[in-house]
mmCIF file of C-alpha atoms in Angstrom:
data_model
loop_
_atom_site.group_PDB
_atom_site.id
_atom_site.type_symbol
_atom_site.label_atom_id
_atom_site.label_comp_id
_atom_site.label_asym_id
_atom_site.label_seq_id
_atom_site.Cartn_x
_atom_site.Cartn_y
_atom_site.Cartn_z
ATOM 1 C CA MET Q 2 102.008 123.852 225.637
ATOM 2 C CA ASN Q 3 99.406 126.195 227.174
ATOM 3 C CA ARG Q 4 97.120 125.599 224.215
ATOM 4 C CA PHE Q 5 97.330 121.830 224.799
ATOM 5 C CA VAL Q 6 96.412 122.253 228.483
ATOM 6 C CA VAL Q 7 93.423 124.452 227.604
ATOM 7 C CA ILE Q 8 92.150 122.022 224.941
ATOM 8 C CA ALA Q 9 92.612 119.024 227.260
ATOM 9 C CA GLY Q 10 90.740 120.893 229.998
ATOM 10 C CA LEU Q 11 87.841 121.674 227.642
ATOM 11 C CA VAL Q 12 87.642 118.032 226.539
ATOM 12 C CA LEU Q 13 87.586 116.825 230.152
ATOM 13 C CA ALA Q 14 84.957 119.412 231.167
ATOM 14 C CA SER Q 15 82.773 118.520 228.172
ATOM 15 C CA SER Q 16 83.051 114.831 228.985
ATOM 16 C CA ALA Q 17 82.076 115.454 232.592
ATOM 17 C CA LEU Q 18 79.015 117.417 231.504
ATOM 18 C CA LEU Q 19 77.886 114.931 228.843
ATOM 19 C CA ALA Q 20 78.635 111.656 230.647
ATOM 20 C CA PRO Q 21 75.566 111.757 232.963
ATOM 21 C CA ARG Q 22 73.315 112.129 229.890
ATOM 22 C CA LEU Q 23 74.706 109.067 228.116
ATOM 23 C CA LYS Q 24 72.777 105.852 228.613
ATOM 24 C CA VAL Q 25 74.965 102.783 228.507
ATOM 25 C CA GLU Q 26 73.237 99.420 228.345
ATOM 26 C CA PRO Q 27 74.969 96.176 229.237
ATOM 27 C CA GLU Q 28 76.110 94.072 226.319
ATOM 28 C CA GLY Q 29 73.402 91.658 225.190
ATOM 29 C CA ALA Q 30 70.600 93.693 226.727
ATOM 30 C CA ALA Q 31 67.332 93.246 224.901
ATOM 31 C CA HIS Q 32 66.188 96.213 222.851
ATOM 32 C CA VAL Q 33 62.433 96.397 222.577
ATOM 33 C CA ALA Q 34 61.353 98.292 219.514
ATOM 34 C CA ARG Q 35 58.208 100.326 219.974
ATOM 35 C CA PRO Q 36 56.063 101.016 216.953
ATOM 36 C CA ALA Q 37 56.117 104.648 215.915
ATOM 37 C CA LYS Q 38 52.902 106.534 216.507
ATOM 38 C CA ALA Q 39 51.431 107.494 213.161
ATOM 39 C CA SER Q 40 50.133 111.006 212.927
ATOM 40 C CA PRO Q 41 46.363 111.050 212.423
ATOM 41 C CA TRP Q 42 46.982 113.646 209.678
ATOM 42 C CA SER Q 43 49.439 111.575 207.668
ATOM 43 C CA LYS Q 44 48.360 110.275 204.275
ATOM 44 C CA ASP Q 45 48.884 106.711 205.557
ATOM 45 C CA ALA Q 46 46.503 107.061 208.508
ATOM 46 C CA PRO Q 47 43.079 105.484 208.134
ATOM 47 C CA ALA Q 48 40.309 107.885 207.156
ATOM 48 C CA SER Q 49 38.559 107.345 210.493
ATOM 49 C CA ALA Q 50 41.619 108.637 212.368
ATOM 50 C CA ARG Q 51 41.942 111.730 210.200
ATOM 51 C CA GLY Q 52 38.243 112.486 210.260
ATOM 52 C CA ALA Q 53 35.828 111.970 207.404
ATOM 53 C CA ASP Q 54 35.699 115.682 206.562
ATOM 54 C CA ALA Q 55 39.355 116.669 206.913
ATOM 55 C CA GLY Q 56 39.494 118.965 203.883
ATOM 56 C CA PRO Q 57 40.720 122.542 203.974
ATOM 57 C CA VAL Q 58 38.984 124.982 206.295
ATOM 58 C CA GLU Q 59 38.293 128.329 204.603
ATOM 59 C CA ILE Q 60 37.350 131.359 206.674
ATOM 60 C CA ALA Q 61 36.140 134.606 205.129
ATOM 61 C CA ARG Q 62 37.456 137.906 206.491
ATOM 62 C CA ASP Q 63 34.743 139.752 208.423
ATOM 63 C CA GLY Q 64 33.880 143.460 208.186
ATOM 64 C CA GLN Q 65 36.610 144.347 210.700
ATOM 65 C CA GLY Q 66 39.278 142.451 208.756
ATOM 66 C CA GLN Q 67 39.393 139.522 211.194
ATOM 67 C CA PHE Q 68 38.850 135.779 210.817
ATOM 68 C CA HIS Q 69 36.366 134.146 213.187
ATOM 69 C CA LEU Q 70 35.607 130.445 213.350
ATOM 70 C CA GLU Q 71 33.143 128.352 215.328
ATOM 71 C CA VAL Q 72 34.940 125.355 216.795
ATOM 72 C CA ASP Q 73 33.560 122.279 218.529
ATOM 73 C CA VAL Q 74 35.240 122.082 221.944
ATOM 74 C CA GLY Q 75 34.269 118.913 223.770
ATOM 75 C CA GLY Q 76 30.854 118.973 222.094
ATOM 76 C CA GLU Q 77 30.225 122.682 222.754
ATOM 77 C CA PRO Q 78 30.405 125.341 220.023
ATOM 78 C CA VAL Q 79 32.895 128.125 220.794
ATOM 79 C CA ARG Q 80 33.498 131.203 218.635
ATOM 80 C CA PHE Q 81 37.219 131.905 218.151
ATOM 81 C CA LEU Q 82 39.219 134.680 216.565
ATOM 82 C CA VAL Q 83 42.052 133.052 214.588
ATOM 83 C CA ASP Q 84 45.238 134.600 216.012
ATOM 84 C CA THR Q 85 48.386 133.277 214.337
ATOM 85 C CA GLY Q 86 50.457 135.463 216.693
ATOM 86 C CA ALA Q 87 49.117 133.808 219.854
ATOM 87 C CA ASP Q 88 51.325 130.993 221.176
ATOM 88 C CA VAL Q 89 48.429 129.089 222.731
ATOM 89 C CA VAL Q 90 44.669 128.853 222.561
ATOM 90 C CA ALA Q 91 43.242 131.493 224.906
ATOM 91 C CA LEU Q 92 39.742 131.155 226.352
ATOM 92 C CA THR Q 93 37.503 133.829 227.802
ATOM 93 C CA GLU Q 94 36.408 133.121 231.351
ATOM 94 C CA ASP Q 95 32.803 132.675 230.124
ATOM 95 C CA ASP Q 96 33.820 130.116 227.469
ATOM 96 C CA ALA Q 97 36.033 128.271 229.968
ATOM 97 C CA GLU Q 98 33.183 128.144 232.500
ATOM 98 C CA ARG Q 99 30.781 126.817 229.855
ATOM 99 C CA LEU Q 100 33.320 124.114 228.961
ATOM 100 C CA GLY Q 101 33.758 123.098 232.592
ATOM 101 C CA LEU Q 102 37.306 124.480 232.789
ATOM 102 C CA ARG Q 103 37.408 126.286 236.112
ATOM 103 C CA PRO Q 104 40.983 127.079 237.140
ATOM 104 C CA ASP Q 105 41.646 127.762 240.783
ATOM 105 C CA PRO Q 106 42.098 131.511 241.396
ATOM 106 C CA SER Q 107 45.654 130.800 242.620
ATOM 107 C CA ALA Q 108 46.489 129.317 239.173
ATOM 108 C CA TYR Q 109 46.379 132.768 237.544
ATOM 109 C CA ARG Q 110 49.837 134.229 237.096
ATOM 110 C CA PRO Q 111 51.609 136.706 234.806
ATOM 111 C CA MET Q 112 52.368 134.685 231.686
ATOM 112 C CA LEU Q 113 51.206 136.616 228.626
ATOM 113 C CA GLN Q 114 52.990 139.374 226.754
ATOM 114 C CA THR Q 115 50.404 141.704 225.278
ATOM 115 C CA ALA Q 116 50.552 145.065 223.557
ATOM 116 C CA SER Q 117 49.608 146.700 226.863
ATOM 117 C CA GLY Q 118 52.065 144.726 229.023
ATOM 118 C CA THR Q 119 52.078 141.453 230.922
ATOM 119 C CA GLY Q 120 48.730 139.692 231.251
ATOM 120 C CA MET Q 121 47.441 137.208 233.809
ATOM 121 C CA ALA Q 122 46.307 133.743 232.727
ATOM 122 C CA ALA Q 123 45.701 130.273 234.110
ATOM 123 C CA PRO Q 124 46.933 127.238 232.164
ATOM 124 C CA VAL Q 125 44.353 124.566 231.255
ATOM 125 C CA GLU Q 126 44.145 121.656 228.842
ATOM 126 C CA ILE Q 127 41.332 121.180 226.349
ATOM 127 C CA ASP Q 128 40.546 117.469 226.079
ATOM 128 C CA ARG Q 129 39.044 117.573 222.573
ATOM 129 C CA LEU Q 130 38.807 120.276 219.931
ATOM 130 C CA THR Q 131 37.385 119.659 216.424
ATOM 131 C CA ILE Q 132 37.991 121.946 213.445
ATOM 132 C CA GLY Q 133 36.824 121.041 209.949
ATOM 133 C CA GLY Q 134 36.611 117.339 210.775
ATOM 134 C CA ARG Q 135 40.065 117.271 212.376
ATOM 135 C CA GLU Q 136 40.020 116.262 216.018
ATOM 136 C CA LEU Q 137 42.805 117.416 218.314
ATOM 137 C CA SER Q 138 43.251 116.086 221.825
ATOM 138 C CA SER Q 139 45.104 117.495 224.832
ATOM 139 C CA VAL Q 140 45.352 121.040 223.482
ATOM 140 C CA GLU Q 141 47.368 123.470 225.606
ATOM 141 C CA ALA Q 142 45.332 126.561 226.478
ATOM 142 C CA VAL Q 143 45.000 129.395 228.970
ATOM 143 C CA VAL Q 144 42.040 131.153 230.552
ATOM 144 C CA VAL Q 145 42.430 134.932 230.384
ATOM 145 C CA PRO Q 146 40.403 137.356 232.516
ATOM 146 C CA ASP Q 147 38.672 140.167 230.599
ATOM 147 C CA LEU Q 148 39.464 138.625 227.203
ATOM 148 C CA PRO Q 149 36.658 139.749 224.874
ATOM 149 C CA VAL Q 150 36.805 136.727 222.517
ATOM 150 C CA SER Q 151 38.546 133.347 222.658
ATOM 151 C CA LEU Q 152 41.676 133.094 220.498
ATOM 152 C CA LEU Q 153 42.643 130.138 218.336
ATOM 153 C CA GLY Q 154 46.426 130.200 218.743
ATOM 154 C CA GLN Q 155 49.420 128.148 217.686
ATOM 155 C CA SER Q 156 48.935 125.312 220.200
ATOM 156 C CA ALA Q 157 46.065 124.238 217.900
ATOM 157 C CA LEU Q 158 46.981 125.853 214.558
ATOM 158 C CA ARG Q 159 50.429 124.230 214.262
ATOM 159 C CA ARG Q 160 48.826 120.807 214.739
ATOM 160 C CA LEU Q 161 46.327 121.441 211.953
ATOM 161 C CA GLY Q 162 48.851 122.102 209.184
ATOM 162 C CA SER Q 163 49.500 125.215 207.165
ATOM 163 C CA VAL Q 164 47.657 128.503 207.546
ATOM 164 C CA THR Q 165 47.684 130.691 204.448
ATOM 165 C CA LEU Q 166 46.029 133.942 203.452
ATOM 166 C CA GLN Q 167 44.539 134.169 199.964
ATOM 167 C CA GLY Q 168 42.864 137.502 199.428
ATOM 168 C CA ASP Q 169 40.038 137.792 201.955
ATOM 169 C CA ARG Q 170 40.183 134.108 202.920
ATOM 170 C CA LEU Q 171 42.242 132.323 205.555
ATOM 171 C CA ILE Q 172 42.827 128.698 204.587
ATOM 172 C CA ILE Q 173 43.889 125.966 207.020
ATOM 173 C CA THR Q 174 45.111 122.785 205.315
ATOM 174 C CA GLY Q 175 46.465 119.635 206.921
#
């Protein structure tokens, strides 16, 4: 009997928690179907949406074992270090200033976990970023004080496709 009371209580509690999330529409209500947004990287997207030069991007390892890439950010060239371990694109204050991204000083807050502890950053959004003919819009980024080089992180890399290492070359394919 106690088991029945416990199970009934769990069912009632679950129902109470889930009920506000359920959306019930009156019978006969019109359902408007919205067309799905096609990814500009899908094979069915027109070539103009994908970019005329959307082939793989190959980056050679430099003398320090790192992969640097010049990226068009809103029409301005910016040199990035490809950092697959960074969650978001991180801009130096100089690069952000050059791009017209000037966060208010009060926007800086502890939000980065680095090898030396928690780092300060200010969230920004990059309107347009072009890599190898692939154009990304509304890219999440942060501005980081004292960052020596801008980092191309996962907020851009995951939207580009796969990132693989082949010998001394980093290859980004979409």
